[in-house]
GROMACS .gro file of C-alpha atoms in nm:
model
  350
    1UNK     CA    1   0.543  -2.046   4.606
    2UNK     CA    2   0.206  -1.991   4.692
    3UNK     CA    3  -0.082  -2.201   4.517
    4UNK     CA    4  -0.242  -1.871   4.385
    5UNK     CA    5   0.064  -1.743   4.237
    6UNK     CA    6   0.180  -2.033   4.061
    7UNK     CA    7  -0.142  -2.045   3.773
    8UNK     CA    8  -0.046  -1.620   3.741
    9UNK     CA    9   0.290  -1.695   3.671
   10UNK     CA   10   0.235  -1.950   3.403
   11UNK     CA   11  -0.047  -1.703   3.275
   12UNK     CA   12   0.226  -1.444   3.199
   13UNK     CA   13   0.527  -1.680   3.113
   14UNK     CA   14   0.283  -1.790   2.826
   15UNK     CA   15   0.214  -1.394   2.754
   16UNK     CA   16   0.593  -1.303   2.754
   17UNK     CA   17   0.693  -1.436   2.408
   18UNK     CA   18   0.386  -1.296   2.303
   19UNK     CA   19   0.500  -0.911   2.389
   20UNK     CA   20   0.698  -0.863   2.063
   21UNK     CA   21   0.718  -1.039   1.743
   22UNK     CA   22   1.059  -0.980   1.527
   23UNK     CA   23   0.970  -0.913   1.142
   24UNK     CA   24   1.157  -1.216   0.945
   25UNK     CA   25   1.167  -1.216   0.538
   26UNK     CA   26   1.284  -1.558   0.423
   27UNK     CA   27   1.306  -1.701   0.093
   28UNK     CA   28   1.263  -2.117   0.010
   29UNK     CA   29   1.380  -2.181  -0.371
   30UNK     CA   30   1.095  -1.993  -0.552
   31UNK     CA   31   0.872  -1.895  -0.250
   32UNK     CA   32   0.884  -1.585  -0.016
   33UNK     CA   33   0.724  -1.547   0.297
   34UNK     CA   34   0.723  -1.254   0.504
   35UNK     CA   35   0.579  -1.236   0.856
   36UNK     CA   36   0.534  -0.865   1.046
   37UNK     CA   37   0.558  -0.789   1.413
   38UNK     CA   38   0.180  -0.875   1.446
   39UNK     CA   39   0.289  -1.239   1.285
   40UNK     CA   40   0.081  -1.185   1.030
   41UNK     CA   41   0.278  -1.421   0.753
   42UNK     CA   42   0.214  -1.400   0.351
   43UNK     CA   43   0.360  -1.607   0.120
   44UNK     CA   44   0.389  -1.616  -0.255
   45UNK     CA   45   0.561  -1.760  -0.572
   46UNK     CA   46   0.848  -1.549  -0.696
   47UNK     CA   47   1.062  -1.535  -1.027
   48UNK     CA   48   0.978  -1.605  -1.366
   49UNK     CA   49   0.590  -1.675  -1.319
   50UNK     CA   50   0.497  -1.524  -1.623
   51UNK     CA   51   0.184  -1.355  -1.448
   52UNK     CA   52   0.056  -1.673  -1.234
   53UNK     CA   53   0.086  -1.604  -0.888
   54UNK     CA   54  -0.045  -1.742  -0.585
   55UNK     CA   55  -0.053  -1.570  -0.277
   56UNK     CA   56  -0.141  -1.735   0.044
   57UNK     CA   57  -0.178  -1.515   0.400
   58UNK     CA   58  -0.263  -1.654   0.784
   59UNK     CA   59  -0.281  -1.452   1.096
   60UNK     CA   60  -0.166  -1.565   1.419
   61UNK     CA   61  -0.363  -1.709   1.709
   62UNK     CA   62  -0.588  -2.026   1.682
   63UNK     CA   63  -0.894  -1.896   1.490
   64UNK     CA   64  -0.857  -1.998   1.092
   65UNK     CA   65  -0.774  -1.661   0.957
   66UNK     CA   66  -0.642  -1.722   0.638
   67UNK     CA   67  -0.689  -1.620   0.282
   68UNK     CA   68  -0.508  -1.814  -0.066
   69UNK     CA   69  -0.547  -1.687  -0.416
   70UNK     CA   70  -0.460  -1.731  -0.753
   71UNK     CA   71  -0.399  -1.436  -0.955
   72UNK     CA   72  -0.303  -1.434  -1.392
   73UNK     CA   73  -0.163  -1.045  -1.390
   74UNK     CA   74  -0.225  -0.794  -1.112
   75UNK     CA   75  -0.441  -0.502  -1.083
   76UNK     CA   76  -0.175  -0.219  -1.037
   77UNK     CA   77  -0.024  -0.230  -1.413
   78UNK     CA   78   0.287  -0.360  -1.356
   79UNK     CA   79   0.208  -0.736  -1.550
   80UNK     CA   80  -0.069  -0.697  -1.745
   81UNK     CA   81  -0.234  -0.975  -1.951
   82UNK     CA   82  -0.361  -0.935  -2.319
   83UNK     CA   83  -0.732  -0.899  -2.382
   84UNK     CA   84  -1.003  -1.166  -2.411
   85UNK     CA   85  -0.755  -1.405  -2.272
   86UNK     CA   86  -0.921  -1.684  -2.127
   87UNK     CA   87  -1.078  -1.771  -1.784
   88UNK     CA   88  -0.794  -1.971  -1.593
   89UNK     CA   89  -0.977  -2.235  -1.388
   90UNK     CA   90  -1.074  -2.461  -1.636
   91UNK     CA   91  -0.711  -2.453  -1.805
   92UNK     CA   92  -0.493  -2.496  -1.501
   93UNK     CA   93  -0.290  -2.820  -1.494
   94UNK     CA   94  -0.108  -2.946  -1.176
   95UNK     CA   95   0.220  -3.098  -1.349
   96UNK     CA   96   0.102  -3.127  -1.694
   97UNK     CA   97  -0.187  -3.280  -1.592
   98UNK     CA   98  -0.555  -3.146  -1.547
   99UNK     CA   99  -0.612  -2.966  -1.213
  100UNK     CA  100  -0.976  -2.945  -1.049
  101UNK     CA  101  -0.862  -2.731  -0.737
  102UNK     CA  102  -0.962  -2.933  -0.374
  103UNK     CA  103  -1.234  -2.793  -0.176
  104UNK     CA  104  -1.622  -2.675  -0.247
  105UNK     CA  105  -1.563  -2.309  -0.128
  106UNK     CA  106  -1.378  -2.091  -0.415
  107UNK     CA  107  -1.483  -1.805  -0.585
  108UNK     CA  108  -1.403  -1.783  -0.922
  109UNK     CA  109  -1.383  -1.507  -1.174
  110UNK     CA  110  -1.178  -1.492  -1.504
  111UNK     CA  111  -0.853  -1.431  -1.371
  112UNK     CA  112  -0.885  -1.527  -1.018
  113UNK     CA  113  -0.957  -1.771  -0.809
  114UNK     CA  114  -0.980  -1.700  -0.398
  115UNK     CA  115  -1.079  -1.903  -0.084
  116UNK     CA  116  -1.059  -1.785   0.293
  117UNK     CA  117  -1.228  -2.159   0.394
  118UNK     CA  118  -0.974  -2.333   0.586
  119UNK     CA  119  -1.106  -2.661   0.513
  120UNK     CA  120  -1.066  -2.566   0.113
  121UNK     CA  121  -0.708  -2.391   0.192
  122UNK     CA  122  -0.605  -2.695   0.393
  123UNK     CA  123  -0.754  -2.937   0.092
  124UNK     CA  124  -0.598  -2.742  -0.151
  125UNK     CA  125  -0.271  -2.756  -0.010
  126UNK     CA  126  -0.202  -3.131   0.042
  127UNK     CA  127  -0.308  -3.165  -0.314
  128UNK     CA  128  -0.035  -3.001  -0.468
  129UNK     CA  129   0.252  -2.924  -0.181
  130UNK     CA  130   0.477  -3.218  -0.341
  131UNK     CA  131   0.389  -3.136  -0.724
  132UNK     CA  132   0.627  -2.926  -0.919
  133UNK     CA  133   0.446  -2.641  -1.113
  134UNK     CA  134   0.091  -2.512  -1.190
  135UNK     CA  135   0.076  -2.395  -1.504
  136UNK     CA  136  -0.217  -2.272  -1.782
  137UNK     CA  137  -0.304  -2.512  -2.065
  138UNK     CA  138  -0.276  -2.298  -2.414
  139UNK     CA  139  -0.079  -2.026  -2.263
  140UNK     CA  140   0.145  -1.832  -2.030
  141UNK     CA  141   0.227  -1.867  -1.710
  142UNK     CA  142   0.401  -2.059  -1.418
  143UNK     CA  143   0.380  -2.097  -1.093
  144UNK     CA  144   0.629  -2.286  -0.909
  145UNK     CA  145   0.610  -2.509  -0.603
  146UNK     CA  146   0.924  -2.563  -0.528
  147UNK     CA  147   0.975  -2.421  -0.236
  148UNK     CA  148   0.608  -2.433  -0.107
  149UNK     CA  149   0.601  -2.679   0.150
  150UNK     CA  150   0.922  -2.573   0.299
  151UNK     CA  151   0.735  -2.181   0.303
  152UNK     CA  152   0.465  -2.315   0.501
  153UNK     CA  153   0.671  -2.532   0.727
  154UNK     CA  154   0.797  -2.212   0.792
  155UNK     CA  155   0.471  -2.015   0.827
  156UNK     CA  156   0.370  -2.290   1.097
  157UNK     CA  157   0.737  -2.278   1.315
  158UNK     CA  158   0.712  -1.838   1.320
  159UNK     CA  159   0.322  -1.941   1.448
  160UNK     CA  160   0.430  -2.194   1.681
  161UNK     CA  161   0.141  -2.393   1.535
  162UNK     CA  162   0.390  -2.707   1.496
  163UNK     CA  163   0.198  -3.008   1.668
  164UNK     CA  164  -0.139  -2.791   1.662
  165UNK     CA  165  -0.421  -2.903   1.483
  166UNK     CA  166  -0.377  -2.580   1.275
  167UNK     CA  167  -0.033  -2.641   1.126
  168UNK     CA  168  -0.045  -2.630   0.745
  169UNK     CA  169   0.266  -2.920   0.737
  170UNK     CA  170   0.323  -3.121   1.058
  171UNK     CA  171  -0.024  -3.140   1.256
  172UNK     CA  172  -0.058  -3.274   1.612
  173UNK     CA  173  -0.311  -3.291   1.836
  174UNK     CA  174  -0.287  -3.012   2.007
  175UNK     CA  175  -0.588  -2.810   2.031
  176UNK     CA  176  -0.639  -2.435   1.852
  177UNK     CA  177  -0.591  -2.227   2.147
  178UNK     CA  178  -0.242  -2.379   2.223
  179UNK     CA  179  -0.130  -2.155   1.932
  180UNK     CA  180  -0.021  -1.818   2.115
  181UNK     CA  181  -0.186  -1.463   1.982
  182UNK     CA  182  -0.092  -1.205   1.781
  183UNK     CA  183   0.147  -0.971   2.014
  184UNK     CA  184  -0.039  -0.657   2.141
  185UNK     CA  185  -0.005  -0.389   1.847
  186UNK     CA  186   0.213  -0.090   1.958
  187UNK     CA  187   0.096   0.284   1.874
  188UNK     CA  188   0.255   0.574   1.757
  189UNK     CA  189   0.032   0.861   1.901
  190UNK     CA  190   0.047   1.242   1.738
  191UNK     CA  191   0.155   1.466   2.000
  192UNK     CA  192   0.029   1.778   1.823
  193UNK     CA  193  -0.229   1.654   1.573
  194UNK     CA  194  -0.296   2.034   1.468
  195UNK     CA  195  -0.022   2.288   1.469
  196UNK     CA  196  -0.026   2.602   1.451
  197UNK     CA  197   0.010   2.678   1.033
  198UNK     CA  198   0.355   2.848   0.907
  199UNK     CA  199   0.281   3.234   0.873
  200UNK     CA  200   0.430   3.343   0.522
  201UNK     CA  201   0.720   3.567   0.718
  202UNK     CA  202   0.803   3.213   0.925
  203UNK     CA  203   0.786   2.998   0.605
  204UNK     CA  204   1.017   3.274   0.414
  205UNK     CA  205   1.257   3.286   0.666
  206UNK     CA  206   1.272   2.914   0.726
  207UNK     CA  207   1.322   2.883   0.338
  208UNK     CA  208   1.635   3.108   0.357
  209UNK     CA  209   1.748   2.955   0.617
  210UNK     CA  210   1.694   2.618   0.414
  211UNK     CA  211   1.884   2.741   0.151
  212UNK     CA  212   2.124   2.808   0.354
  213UNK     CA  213   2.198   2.488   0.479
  214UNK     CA  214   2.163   2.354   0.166
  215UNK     CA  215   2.487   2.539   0.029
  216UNK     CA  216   2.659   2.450   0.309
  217UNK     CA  217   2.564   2.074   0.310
  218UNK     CA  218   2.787   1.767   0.063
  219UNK     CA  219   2.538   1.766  -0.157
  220UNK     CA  220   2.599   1.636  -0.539
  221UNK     CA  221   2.251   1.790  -0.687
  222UNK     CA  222   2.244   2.033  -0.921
  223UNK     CA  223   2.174   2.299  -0.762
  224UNK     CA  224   1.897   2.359  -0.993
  225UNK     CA  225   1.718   2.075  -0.899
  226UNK     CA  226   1.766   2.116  -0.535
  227UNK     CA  227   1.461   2.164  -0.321
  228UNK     CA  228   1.339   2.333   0.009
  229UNK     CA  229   1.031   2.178   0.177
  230UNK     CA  230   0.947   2.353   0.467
  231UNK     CA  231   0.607   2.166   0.727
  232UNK     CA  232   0.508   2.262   1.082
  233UNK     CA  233   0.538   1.957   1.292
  234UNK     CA  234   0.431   2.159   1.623
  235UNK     CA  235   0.413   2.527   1.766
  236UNK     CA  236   0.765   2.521   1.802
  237UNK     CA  237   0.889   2.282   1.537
  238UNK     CA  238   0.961   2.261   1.196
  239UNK     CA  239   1.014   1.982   0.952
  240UNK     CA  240   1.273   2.050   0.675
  241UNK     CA  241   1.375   1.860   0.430
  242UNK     CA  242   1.642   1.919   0.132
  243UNK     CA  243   1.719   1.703  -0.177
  244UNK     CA  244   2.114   1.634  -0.189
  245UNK     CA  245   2.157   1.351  -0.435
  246UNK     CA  246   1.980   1.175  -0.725
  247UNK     CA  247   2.026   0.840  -0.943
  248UNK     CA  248   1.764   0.793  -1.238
  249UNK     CA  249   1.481   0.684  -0.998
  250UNK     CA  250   1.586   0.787  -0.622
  251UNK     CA  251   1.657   1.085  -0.454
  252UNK     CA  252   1.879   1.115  -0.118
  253UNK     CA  253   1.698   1.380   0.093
  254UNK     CA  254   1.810   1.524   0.410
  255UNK     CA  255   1.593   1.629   0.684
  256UNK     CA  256   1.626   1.877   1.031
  257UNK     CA  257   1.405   1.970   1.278
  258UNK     CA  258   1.419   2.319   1.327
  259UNK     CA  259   1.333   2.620   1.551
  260UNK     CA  260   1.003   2.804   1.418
  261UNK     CA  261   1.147   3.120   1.583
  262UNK     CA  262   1.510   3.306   1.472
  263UNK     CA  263   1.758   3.223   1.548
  264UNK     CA  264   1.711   2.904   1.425
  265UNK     CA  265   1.848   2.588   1.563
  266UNK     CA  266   1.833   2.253   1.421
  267UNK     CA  267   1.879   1.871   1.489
  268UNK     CA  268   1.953   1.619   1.185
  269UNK     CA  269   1.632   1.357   1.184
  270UNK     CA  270   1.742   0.988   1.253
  271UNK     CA  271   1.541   0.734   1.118
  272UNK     CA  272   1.630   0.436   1.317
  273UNK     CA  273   1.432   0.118   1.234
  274UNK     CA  274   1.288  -0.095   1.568
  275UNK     CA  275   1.433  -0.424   1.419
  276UNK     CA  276   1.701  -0.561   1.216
  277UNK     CA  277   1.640  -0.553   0.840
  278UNK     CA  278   1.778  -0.810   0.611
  279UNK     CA  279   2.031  -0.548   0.503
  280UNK     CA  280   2.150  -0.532   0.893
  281UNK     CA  281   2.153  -0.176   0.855
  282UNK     CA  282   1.842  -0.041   1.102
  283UNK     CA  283   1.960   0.299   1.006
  284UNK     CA  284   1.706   0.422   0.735
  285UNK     CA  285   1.824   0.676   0.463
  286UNK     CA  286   1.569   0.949   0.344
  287UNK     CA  287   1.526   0.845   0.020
  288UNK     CA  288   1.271   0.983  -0.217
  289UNK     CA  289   1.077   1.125   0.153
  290UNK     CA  290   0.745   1.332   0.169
  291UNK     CA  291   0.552   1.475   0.479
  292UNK     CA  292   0.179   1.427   0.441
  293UNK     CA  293   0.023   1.716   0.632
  294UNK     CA  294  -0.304   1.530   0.697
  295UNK     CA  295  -0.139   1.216   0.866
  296UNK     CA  296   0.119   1.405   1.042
  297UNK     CA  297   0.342   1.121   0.887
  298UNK     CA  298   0.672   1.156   0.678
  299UNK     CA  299   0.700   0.874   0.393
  300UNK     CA  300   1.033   0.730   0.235
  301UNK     CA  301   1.025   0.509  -0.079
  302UNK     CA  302   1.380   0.351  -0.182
  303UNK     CA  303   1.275   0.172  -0.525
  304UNK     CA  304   1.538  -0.090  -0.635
  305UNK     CA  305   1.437  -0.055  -1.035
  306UNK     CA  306   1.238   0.219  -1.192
  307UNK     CA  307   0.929   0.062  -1.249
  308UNK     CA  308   0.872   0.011  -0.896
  309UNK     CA  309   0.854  -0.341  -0.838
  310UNK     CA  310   1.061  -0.383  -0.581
  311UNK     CA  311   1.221  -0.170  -0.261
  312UNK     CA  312   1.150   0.006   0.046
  313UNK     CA  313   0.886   0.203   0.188
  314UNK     CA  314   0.782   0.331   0.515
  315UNK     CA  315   0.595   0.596   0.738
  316UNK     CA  316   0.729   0.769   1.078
  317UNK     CA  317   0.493   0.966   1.289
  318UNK     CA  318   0.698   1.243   1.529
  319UNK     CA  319   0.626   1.220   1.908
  320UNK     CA  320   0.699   1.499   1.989
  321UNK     CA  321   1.107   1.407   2.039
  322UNK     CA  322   1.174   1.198   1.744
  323UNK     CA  323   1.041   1.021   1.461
  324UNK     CA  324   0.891   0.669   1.491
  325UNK     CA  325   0.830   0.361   1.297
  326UNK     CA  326   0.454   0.355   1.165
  327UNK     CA  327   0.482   0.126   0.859
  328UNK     CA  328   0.776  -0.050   0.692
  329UNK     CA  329   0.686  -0.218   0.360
  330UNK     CA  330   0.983  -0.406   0.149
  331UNK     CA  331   0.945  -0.621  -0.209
  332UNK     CA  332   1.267  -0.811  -0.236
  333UNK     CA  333   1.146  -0.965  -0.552
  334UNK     CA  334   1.210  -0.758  -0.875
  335UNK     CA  335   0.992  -0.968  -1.038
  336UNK     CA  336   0.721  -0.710  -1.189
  337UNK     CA  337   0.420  -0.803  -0.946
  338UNK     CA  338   0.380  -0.563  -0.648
  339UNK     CA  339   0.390  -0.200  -0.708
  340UNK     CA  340   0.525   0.019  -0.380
  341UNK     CA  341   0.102   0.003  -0.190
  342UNK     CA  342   0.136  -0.420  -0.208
  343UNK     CA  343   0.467  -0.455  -0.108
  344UNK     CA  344   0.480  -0.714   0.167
  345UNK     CA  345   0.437  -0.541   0.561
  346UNK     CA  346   0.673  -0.628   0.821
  347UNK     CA  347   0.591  -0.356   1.062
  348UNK     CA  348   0.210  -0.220   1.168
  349UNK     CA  349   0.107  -0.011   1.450
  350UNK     CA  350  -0.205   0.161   1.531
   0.00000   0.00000   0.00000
């Protein structure tokens, strides 16, 4: 091999694992992390935290892009605190004992403390990675460390920051740049960004067609509560999508492409996720599924308990052949902190 080619080579043998990150969701005692196809990884405490949560977030590559935080109750409703309760920082205690948080570089209001310093983050870290708990003198709430260190172990390994200067847990001397980049970020372009609008006499006849297929379909839904949605996806496409079954807080839809133009044909839509999920299942069921006519994007959101803590969401953009993968969100943890727009990503594309 030629002296020229051999440099190129290792250029794009270093570039290969690089082309595609696989989203991983992995739980460590009381800690979750989740890392997306960008290997963007967030971690945070889970279970009975009674409203104390850290969160803690690093992109890949070797610049120091990372964010931690310290939240008592959320801004989206779901775990509120009561009123005039008081600032946290002076009251938190690392084990029972009195906690003045590492580093110079925080900023503090009454229920939250934040840092995207990575000499504070790292600081902050090695002081309390082997303690048990953080918890609030006079009141609620508990976060748990067990599980932390073995979370950003973790975090480190899905980096390949192991042996780096960077790594959070076992640091080498390797310099920044040895730590590989985020993989290129895939798009999803729109095909036919404005369609031609349904006429009335298209969208009538579509609807009776809908209805149609809707009688003739295994659905379990009243039919009183059944529903036609009818959206032009391109001059000579349709979107329609039918409700078929319903539990107390999800509804099973089911969704064709169809013909604008009698006689109609149609073609069930597949949603068929790019990865494995932790269920194994790639294949996606329309559940609780909108089409947003601005974005040219149709949404699911599979809730695991009513109040929306926890679940599935995503967003597919058609191509002109078939829907694709723009966003898939997923909360594990029923645990009354993230509503459906914080769930943790593990897919992004342009």
């Amino acid at each position: 091999m030629s002296s020229r080619l051999f440099p190129l080579l290792t250029f794009f043998l270093f570039l290969a694992p690089c082309a595609f990150a696989a989203p991983v969701q992995k739980n460590f005692t009381d800690w979750q992390v989740t890392c997306n196809n960008q290997n963007f990884c967030q971690a945070r405490n889970t279970g009975e935290h009674q409203g104390l949560v850290m969160t803690l977030s690093r992109s890949a590559g070797a610049r120091a892009d990372a964010q931690l935080r310290i939240d008592f109750g959320n801004l989206n409703g779901l775990n509120k605190i009561p009123p005039k309760t008081p600032p946290i920082a002076p009251r938190l205690l690392l084990d029972d004992k009195s906690l003045t948080p590492a580093g110079d570089k925080w900023r503090i209001s009454p229920n939250r403390m934040a840092t995207d310093d990575p000499t504070t983050i790292n600081a902050f870290l090695s002081q309390i990675q082997e303690a048990s708990a953080i918890t609030l003198k006079g009141g609620a709430g508990n976060l748990s460390l067990a599980g932390l260190k073995a979370a950003l172990m973790f975090i480190d390994a899905q980096q390949k920051r192991i042996g780096s200067e960077t790594a959070w847990i076992k640091k080498g001397d390797e310099p920044p740049l040895s730590v590989p980049p985020a993989p290129a970020l895939k798009e999803v372009a729109i095909t036919n960004p404005t369609p031609t609008p349904l006429s009335q006499s298209e969208l009538n006849d579509l609807l009776d067609y809908g209805a149609w297929r809707m009688n003739n379909s295994q659905c379990s839904l009243d039919p009183a509560r059944r529903e036609v949605r009818v959206s032009a996806l391109s001059d000579d496409k349709a979107l329609m999508i039918i409700s078929c079954e319903a539990g107390a807080y999800n509804t099973v839809d089911l969704a064709w492409l169809v013909s604008r133009k009698k006689p109609f044909a149609s073609w069930p839509v597949r949603l068929r996720l790019p990865f494995t999920p932790a269920s194994d299942n790639p294949d996606l069921e329309l559940m609780n599924a909108t089409y947003n006519e601005k974005t040219k994007e149709l949404a699911t959101l599979a809730k695991g308990r009513g109040m929306g803590d926890c679940g599935v969401a995503t967003r597919w953009r058609y191509d002109g052949q078939r829907f694709r993968l723009v966003r898939y969100a997923e909360e594990p943890s029923c645990d009354g902190w993230n509503g459906p727009d914080s769930w943790p990503i593990l897919w992004v594309t342009k």
